[in-house]
PDB file of C-alpha atoms in Angstrom:
ATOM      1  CA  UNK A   1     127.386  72.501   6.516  1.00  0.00           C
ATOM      2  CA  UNK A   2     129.146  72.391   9.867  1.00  0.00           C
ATOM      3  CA  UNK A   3     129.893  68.435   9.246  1.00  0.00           C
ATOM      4  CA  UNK A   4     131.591  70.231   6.211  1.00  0.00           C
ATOM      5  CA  UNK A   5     133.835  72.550   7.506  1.00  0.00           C
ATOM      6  CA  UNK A   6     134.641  70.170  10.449  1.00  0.00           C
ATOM      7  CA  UNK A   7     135.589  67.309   7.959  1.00  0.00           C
ATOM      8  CA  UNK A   8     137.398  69.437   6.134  1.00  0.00           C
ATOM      9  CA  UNK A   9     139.343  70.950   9.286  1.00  0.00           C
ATOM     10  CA  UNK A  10     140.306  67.532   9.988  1.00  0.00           C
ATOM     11  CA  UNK A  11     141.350  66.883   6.771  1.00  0.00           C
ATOM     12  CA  UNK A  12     143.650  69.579   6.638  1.00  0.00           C
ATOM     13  CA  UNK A  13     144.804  68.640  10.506  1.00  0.00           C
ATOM     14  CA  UNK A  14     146.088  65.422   8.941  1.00  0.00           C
ATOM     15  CA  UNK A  15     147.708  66.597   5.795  1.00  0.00           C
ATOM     16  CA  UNK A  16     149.553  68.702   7.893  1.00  0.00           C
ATOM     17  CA  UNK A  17     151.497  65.876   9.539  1.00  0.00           C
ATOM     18  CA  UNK A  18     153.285  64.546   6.871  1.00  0.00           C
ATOM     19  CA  UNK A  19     154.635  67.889   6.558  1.00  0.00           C
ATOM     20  CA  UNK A  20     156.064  67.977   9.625  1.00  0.00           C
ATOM     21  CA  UNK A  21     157.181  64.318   9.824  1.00  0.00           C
ATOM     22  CA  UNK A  22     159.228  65.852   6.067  1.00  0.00           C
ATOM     23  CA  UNK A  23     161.039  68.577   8.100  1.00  0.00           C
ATOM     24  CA  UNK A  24     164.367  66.345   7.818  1.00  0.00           C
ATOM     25  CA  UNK A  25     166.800  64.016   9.744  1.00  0.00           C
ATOM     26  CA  UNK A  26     167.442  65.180  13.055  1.00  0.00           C
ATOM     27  CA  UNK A  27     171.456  65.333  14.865  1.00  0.00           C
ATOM     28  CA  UNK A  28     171.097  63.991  18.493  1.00  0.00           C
ATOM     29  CA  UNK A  29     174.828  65.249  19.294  1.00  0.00           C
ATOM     30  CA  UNK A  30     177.173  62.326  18.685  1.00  0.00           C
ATOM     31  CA  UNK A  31     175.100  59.337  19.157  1.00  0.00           C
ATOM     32  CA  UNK A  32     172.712  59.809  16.429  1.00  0.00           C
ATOM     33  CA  UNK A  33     172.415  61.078  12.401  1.00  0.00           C
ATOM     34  CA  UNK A  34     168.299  60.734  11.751  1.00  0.00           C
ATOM     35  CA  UNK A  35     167.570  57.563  12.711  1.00  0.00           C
ATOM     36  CA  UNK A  36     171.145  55.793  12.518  1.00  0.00           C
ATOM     37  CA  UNK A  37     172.479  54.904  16.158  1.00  0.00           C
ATOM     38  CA  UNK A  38     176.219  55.590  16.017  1.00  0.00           C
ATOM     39  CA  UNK A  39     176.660  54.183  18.932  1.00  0.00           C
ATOM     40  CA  UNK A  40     174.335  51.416  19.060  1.00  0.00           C
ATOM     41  CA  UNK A  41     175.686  50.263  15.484  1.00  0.00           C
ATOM     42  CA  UNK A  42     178.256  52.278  14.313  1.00  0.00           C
ATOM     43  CA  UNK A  43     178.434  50.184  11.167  1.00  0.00           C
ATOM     44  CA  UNK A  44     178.174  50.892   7.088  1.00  0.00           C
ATOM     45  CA  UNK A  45     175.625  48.437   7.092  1.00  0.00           C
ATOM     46  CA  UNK A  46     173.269  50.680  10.176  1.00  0.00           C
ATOM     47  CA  UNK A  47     173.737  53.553   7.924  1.00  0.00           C
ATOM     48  CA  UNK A  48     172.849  51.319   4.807  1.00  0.00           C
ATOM     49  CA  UNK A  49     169.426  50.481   6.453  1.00  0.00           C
ATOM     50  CA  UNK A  50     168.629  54.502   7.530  1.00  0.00           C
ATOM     51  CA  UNK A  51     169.825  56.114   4.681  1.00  0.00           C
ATOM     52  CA  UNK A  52     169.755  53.201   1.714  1.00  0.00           C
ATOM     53  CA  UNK A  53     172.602  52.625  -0.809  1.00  0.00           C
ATOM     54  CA  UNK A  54     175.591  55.056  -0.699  1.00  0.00           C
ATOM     55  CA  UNK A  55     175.380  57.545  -3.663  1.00  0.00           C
ATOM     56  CA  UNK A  56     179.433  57.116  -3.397  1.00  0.00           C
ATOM     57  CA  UNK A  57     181.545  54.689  -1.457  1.00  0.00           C
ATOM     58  CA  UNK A  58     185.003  55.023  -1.983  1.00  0.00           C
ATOM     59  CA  UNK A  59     188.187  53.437  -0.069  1.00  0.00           C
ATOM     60  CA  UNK A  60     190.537  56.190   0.555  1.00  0.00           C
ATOM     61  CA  UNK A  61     193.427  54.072   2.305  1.00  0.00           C
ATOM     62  CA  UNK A  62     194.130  50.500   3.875  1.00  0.00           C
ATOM     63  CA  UNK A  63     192.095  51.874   6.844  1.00  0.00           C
ATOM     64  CA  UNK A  64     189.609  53.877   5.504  1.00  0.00           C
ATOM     65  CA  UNK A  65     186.475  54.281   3.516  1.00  0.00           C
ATOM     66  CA  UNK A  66     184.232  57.355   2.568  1.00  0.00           C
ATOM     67  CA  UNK A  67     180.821  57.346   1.928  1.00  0.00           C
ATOM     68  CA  UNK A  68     177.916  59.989   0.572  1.00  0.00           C
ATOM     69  CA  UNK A  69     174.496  59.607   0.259  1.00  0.00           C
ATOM     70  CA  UNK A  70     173.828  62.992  -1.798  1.00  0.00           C
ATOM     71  CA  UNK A  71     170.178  63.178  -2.044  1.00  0.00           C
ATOM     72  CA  UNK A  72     170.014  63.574   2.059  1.00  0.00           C
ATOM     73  CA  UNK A  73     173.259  65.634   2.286  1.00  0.00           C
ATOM     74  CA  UNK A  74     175.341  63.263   4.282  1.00  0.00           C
ATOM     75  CA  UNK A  75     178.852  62.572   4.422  1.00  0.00           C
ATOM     76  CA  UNK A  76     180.345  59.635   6.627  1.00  0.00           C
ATOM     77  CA  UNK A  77     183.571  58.347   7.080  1.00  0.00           C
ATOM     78  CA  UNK A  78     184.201  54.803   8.336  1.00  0.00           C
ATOM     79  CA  UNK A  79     187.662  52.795   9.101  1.00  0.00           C
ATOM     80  CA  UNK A  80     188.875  49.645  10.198  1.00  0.00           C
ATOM     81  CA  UNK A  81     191.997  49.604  11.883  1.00  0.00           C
ATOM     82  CA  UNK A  82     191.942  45.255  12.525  1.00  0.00           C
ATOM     83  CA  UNK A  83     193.050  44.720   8.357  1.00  0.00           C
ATOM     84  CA  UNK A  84     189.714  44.248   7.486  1.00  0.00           C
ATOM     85  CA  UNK A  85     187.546  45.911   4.958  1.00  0.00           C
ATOM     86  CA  UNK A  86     186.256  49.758   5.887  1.00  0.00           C
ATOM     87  CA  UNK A  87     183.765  49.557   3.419  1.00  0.00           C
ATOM     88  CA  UNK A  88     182.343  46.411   4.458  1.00  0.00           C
ATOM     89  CA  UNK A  89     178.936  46.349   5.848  1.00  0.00           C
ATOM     90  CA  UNK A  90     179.630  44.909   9.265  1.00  0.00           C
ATOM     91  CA  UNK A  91     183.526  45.910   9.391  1.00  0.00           C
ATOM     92  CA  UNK A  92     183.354  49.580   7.916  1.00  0.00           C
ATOM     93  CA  UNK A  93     183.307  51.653  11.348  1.00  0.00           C
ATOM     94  CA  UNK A  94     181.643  54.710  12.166  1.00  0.00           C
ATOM     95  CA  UNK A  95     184.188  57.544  12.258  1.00  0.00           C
ATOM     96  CA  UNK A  96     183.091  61.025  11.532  1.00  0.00           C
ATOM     97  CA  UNK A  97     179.978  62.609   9.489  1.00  0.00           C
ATOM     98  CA  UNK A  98     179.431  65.988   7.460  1.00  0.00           C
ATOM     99  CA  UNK A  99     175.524  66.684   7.422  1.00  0.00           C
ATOM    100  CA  UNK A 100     175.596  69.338   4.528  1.00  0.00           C
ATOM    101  CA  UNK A 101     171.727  69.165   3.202  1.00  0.00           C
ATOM    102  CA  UNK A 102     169.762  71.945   3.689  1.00  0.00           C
ATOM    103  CA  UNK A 103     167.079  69.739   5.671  1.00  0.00           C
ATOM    104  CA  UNK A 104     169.640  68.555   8.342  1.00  0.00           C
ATOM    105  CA  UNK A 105     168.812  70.229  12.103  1.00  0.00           C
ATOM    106  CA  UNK A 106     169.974  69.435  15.594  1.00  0.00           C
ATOM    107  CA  UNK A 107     167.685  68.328  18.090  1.00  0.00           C
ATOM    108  CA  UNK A 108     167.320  71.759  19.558  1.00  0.00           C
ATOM    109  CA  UNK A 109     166.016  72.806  16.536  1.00  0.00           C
ATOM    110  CA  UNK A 110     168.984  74.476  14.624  1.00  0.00           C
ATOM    111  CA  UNK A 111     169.233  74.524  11.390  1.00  0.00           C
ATOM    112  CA  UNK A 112     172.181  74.614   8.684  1.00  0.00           C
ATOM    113  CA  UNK A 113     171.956  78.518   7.506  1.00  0.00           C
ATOM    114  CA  UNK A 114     171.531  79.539  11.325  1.00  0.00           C
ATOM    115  CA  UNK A 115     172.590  82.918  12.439  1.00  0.00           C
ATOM    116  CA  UNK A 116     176.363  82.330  15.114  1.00  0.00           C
ATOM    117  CA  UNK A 117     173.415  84.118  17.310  1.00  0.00           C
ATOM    118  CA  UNK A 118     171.008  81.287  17.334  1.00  0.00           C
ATOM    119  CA  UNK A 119     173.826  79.015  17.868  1.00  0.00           C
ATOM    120  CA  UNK A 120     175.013  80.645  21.004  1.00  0.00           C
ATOM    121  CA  UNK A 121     171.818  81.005  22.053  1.00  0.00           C
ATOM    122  CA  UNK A 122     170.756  76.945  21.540  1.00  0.00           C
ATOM    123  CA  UNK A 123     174.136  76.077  22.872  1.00  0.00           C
ATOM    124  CA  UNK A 124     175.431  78.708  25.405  1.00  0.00           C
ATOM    125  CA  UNK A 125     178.471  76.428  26.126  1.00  0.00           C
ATOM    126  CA  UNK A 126     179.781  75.420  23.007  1.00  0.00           C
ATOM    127  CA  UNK A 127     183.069  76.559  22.289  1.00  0.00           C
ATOM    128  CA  UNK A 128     184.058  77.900  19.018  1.00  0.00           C
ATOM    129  CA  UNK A 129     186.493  78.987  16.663  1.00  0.00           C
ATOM    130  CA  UNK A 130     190.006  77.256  15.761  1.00  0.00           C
ATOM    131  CA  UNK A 131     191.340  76.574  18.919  1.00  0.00           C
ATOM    132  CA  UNK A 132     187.258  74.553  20.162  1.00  0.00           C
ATOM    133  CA  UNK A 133     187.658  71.156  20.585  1.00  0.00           C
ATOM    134  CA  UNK A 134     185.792  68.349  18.988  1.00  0.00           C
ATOM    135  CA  UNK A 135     182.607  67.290  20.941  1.00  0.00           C
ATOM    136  CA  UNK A 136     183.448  70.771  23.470  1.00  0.00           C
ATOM    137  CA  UNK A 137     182.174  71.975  26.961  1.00  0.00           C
ATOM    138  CA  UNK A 138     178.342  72.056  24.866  1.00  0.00           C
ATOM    139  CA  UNK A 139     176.966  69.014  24.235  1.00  0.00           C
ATOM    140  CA  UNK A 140     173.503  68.775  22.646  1.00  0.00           C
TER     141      UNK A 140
END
């Protein structure tokens, strides 16, 4: 009986991983969407490999492209400003991202939905409102 209730312990030990390993891409600040290294490989074709085929891909003007991957709630925006293709794999550039889906959180554990509260408290030196600049005082 105790081999049992330890196997099944175990058992439910280990189911409970996935779970957590399903809690959703992670934002590491401005270097890194999940497991797609803006920095490291700012490319359409790095966020190809993490997040698979664009739902949507769209050019939106000589220099720029937009792309959504709806099922994970991502927006990204890519450019090219050297003539060639923004939407190309290797020459679509990495220029902004809107993470929208309800399983998106920061690495300090925020999540979309948040209270301003939590925020302030996760990131006591962000600034905010309409005059806050992009990538502010906070970091991540």
């Amino acid at each position: 009986m105790k081999l049992v209730l330890a196997l099944t312990l175990v058992a439910a030990a280990l189911a409970a991983l996935p779970a957590a390993a399903a809690a959703g891409p992670v934002v590491h600040g401005d270097w890194r969407l999940g497991g797609y290294r803006v920095k490291a490989d700012g490319t359409l074709g790095g966020a190809r490999a993490e997040f698979g085929r664009p739902s949507r891909l769209v050019r939106t003007s000589a220099v720029t492209c937009a792309a959504a991957w709806r099922p994970v709630g991502l927006r990204i925006g890519f450019y090219n400003l050297g003539g060639l293709d923004p939407c190309g794999r290797r020459t679509g550039r990495f220029s902004h991202a809107v993470a929208a889906g309800e399983r998106w959180r920061t690495n300090r554990d925020l999540w979309i939905g948040d209270s301003a509260r939590r925020v302030q408290r996760l990131y006591p030196n962000a600034e905010y409102g309409p005059t806050a600049r992009a990538g502010g005082a906070g970091g991540s």
